[in-house]
Short mmCIF file of N, CA, C and O in Angstrom, two decimals:
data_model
loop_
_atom_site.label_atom_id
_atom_site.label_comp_id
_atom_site.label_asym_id
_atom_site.label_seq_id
_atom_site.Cartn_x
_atom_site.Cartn_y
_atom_site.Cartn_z
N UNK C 23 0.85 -1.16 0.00
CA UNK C 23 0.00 0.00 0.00
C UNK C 23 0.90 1.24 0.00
O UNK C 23 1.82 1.38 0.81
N UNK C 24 0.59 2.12 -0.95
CA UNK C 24 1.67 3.39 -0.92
C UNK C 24 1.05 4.19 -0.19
O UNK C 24 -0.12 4.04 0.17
N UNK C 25 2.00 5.41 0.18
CA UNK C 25 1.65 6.13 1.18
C UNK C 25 0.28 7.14 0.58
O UNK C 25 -0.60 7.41 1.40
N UNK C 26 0.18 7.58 -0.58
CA UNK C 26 -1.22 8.21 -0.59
C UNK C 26 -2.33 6.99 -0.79
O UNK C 26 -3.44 7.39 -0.46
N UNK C 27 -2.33 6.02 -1.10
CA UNK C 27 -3.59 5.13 -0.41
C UNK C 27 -3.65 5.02 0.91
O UNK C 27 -4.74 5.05 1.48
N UNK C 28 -3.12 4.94 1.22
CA UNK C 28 -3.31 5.12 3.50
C UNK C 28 -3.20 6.22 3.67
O UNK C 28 -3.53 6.30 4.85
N UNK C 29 -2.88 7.65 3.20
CA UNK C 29 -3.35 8.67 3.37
C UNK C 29 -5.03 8.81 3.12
O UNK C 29 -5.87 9.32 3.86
N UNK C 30 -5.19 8.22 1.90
CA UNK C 30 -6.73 8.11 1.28
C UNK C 30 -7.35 7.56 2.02
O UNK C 30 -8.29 8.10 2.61
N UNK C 31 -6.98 6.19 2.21
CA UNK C 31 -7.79 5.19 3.72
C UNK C 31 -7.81 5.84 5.09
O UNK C 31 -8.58 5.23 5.83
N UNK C 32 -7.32 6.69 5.56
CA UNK C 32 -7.35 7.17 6.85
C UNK C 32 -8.69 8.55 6.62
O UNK C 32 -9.62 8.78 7.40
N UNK C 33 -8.45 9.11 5.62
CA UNK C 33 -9.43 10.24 5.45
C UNK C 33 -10.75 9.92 5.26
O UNK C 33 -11.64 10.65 5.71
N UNK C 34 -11.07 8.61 4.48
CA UNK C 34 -12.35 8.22 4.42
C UNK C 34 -12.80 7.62 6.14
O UNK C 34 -13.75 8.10 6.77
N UNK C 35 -11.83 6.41 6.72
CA UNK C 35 -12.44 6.26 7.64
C UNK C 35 -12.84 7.70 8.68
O UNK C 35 -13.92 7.73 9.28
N UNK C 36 -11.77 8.92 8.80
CA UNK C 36 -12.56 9.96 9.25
C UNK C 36 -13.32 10.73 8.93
O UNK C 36 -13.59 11.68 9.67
N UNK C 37 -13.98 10.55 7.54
CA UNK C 37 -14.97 10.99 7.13
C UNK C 37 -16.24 10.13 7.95
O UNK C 37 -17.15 10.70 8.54
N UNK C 38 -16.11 8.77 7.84
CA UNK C 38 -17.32 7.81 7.80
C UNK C 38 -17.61 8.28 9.89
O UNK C 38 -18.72 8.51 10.37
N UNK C 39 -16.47 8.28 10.58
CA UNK C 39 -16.48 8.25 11.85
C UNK C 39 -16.94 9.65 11.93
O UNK C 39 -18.00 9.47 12.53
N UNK C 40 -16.87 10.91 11.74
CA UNK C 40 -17.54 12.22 11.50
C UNK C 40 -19.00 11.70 11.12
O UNK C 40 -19.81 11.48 12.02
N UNK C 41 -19.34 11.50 9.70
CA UNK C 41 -20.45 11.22 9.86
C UNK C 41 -21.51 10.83 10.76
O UNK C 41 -22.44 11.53 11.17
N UNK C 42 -21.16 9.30 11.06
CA UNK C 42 -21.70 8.50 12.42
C UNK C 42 -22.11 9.32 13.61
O UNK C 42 -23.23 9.60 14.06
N UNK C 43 -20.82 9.64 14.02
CA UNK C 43 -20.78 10.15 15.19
C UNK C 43 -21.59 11.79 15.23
O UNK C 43 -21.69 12.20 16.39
N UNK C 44 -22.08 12.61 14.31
CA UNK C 44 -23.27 13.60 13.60
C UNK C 44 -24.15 13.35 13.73
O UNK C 44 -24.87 14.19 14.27
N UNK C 45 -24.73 12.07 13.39
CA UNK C 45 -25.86 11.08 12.74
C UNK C 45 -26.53 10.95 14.37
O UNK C 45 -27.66 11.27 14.74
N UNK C 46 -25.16 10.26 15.32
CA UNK C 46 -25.60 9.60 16.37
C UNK C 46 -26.04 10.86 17.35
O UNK C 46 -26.25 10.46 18.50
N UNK C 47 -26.21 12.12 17.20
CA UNK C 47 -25.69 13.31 18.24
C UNK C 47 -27.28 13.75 17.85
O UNK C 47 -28.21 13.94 18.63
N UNK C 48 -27.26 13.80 17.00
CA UNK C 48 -28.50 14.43 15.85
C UNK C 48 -29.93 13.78 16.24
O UNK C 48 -30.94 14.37 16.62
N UNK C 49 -29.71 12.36 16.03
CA UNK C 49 -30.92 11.04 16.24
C UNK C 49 -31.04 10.92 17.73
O UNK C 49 -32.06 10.38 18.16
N UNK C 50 -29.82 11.51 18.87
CA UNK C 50 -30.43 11.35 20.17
C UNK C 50 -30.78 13.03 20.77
O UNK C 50 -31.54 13.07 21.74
N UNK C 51 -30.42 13.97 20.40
CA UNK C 51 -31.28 15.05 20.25
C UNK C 51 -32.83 15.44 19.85
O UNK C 51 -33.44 16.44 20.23
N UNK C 52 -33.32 14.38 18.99
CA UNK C 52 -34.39 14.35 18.55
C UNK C 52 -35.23 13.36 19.36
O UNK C 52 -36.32 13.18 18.82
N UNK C 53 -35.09 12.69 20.46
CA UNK C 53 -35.06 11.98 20.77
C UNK C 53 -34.86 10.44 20.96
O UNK C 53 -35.03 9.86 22.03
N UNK C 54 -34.52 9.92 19.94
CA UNK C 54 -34.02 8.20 20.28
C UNK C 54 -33.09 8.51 21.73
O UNK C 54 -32.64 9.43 22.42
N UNK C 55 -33.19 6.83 21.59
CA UNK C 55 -32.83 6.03 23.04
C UNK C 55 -31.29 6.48 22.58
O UNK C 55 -30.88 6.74 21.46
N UNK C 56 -30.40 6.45 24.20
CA UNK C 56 -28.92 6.12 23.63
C UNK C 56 -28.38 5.22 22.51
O UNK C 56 -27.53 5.47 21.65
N UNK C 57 -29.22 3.92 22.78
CA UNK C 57 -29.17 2.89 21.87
C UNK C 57 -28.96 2.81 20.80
O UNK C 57 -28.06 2.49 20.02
N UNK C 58 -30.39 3.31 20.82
CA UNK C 58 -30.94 3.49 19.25
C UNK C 58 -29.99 4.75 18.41
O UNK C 58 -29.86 4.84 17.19
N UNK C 59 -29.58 5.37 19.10
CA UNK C 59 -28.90 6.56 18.83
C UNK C 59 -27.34 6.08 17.97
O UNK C 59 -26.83 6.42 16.90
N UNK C 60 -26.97 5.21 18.97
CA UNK C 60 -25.98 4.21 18.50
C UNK C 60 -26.08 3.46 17.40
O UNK C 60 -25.05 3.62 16.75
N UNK C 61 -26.93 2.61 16.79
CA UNK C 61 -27.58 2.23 15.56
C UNK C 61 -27.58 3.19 14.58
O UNK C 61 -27.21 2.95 13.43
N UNK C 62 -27.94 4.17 14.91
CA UNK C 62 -28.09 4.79 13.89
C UNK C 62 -26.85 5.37 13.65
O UNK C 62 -26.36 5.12 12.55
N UNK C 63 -26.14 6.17 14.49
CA UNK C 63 -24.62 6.35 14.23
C UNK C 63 -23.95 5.39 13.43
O UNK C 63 -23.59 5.70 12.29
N UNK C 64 -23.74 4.32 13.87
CA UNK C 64 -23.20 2.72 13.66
C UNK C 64 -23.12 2.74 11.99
O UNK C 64 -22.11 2.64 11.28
N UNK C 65 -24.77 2.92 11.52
CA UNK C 65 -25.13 2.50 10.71
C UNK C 65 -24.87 3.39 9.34
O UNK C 65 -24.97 3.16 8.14
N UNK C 66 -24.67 3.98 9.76
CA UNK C 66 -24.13 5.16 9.13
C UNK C 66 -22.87 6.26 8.68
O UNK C 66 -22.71 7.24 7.96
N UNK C 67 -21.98 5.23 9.78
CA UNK C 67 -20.56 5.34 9.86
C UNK C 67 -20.17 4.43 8.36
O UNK C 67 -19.51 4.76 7.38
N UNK C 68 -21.04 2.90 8.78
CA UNK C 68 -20.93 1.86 7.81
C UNK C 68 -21.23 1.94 6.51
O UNK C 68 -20.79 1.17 5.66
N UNK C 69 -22.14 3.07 6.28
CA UNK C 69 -22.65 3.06 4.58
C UNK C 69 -21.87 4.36 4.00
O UNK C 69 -21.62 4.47 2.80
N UNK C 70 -21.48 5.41 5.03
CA UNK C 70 -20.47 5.98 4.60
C UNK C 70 -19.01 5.17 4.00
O UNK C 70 -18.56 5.64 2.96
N UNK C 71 -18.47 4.33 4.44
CA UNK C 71 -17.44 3.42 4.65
C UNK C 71 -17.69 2.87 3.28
O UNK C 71 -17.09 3.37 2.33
N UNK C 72 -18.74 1.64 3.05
CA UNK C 72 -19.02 1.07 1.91
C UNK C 72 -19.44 1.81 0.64
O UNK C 72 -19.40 1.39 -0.52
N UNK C 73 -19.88 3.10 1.12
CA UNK C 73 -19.90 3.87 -0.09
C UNK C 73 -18.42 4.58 -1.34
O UNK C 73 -18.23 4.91 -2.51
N UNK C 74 -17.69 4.44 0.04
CA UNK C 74 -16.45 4.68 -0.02
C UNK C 74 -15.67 3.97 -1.26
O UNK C 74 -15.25 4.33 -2.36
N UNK C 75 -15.71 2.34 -0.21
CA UNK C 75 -15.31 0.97 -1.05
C UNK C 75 -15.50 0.83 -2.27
O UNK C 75 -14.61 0.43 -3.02
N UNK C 76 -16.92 1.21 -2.72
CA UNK C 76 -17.83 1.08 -3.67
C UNK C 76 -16.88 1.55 -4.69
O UNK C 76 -16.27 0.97 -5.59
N UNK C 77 -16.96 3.15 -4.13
CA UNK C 77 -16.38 4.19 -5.26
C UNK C 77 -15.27 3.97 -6.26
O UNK C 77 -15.11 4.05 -7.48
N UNK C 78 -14.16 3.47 -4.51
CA UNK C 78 -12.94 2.91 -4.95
C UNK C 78 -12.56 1.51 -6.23
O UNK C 78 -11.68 1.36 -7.08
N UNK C 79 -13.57 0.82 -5.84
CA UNK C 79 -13.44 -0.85 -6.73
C UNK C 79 -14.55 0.06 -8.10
O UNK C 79 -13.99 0.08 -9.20
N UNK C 80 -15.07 0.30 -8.09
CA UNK C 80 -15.95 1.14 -9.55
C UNK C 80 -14.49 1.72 -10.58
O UNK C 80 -14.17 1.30 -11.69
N UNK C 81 -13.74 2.87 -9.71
CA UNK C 81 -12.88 3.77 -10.21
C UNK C 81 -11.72 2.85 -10.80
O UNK C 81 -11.05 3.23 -11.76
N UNK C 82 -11.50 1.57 -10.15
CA UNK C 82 -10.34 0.69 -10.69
C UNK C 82 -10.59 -0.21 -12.02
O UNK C 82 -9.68 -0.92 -12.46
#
């Protein structure tokens, strides 16, 4: 792995972990459970992430 792909891989996972962690702040403000709040963060960290993947294996 060269150094701007793990530059690239580190920025997406802090994109996807920004996201989530927005998502999760946002959904328990509005009221959800901690939980649920978590799920939804979670879940959303994850489709950020795979959207990511996606992009990457498409572009190759």
């Amino acid at each position: 792995m060269t150094p701007k792909q793990f530059l690239a891989l580190l920025l997406a996972l802090s994109v996807a972990l920004h996201l989530g962690c927005a998502a999760a702040f946002v959904a328990w403000r509005e009221g959800a459970r901690p939980g649920g709040a978590l799920l939804i963060g979670g879940s959303t960290a994850g489709a950020a992430g795979g959207l990511y993947l996606a992009a990457v294996s498409a572009y190759r």
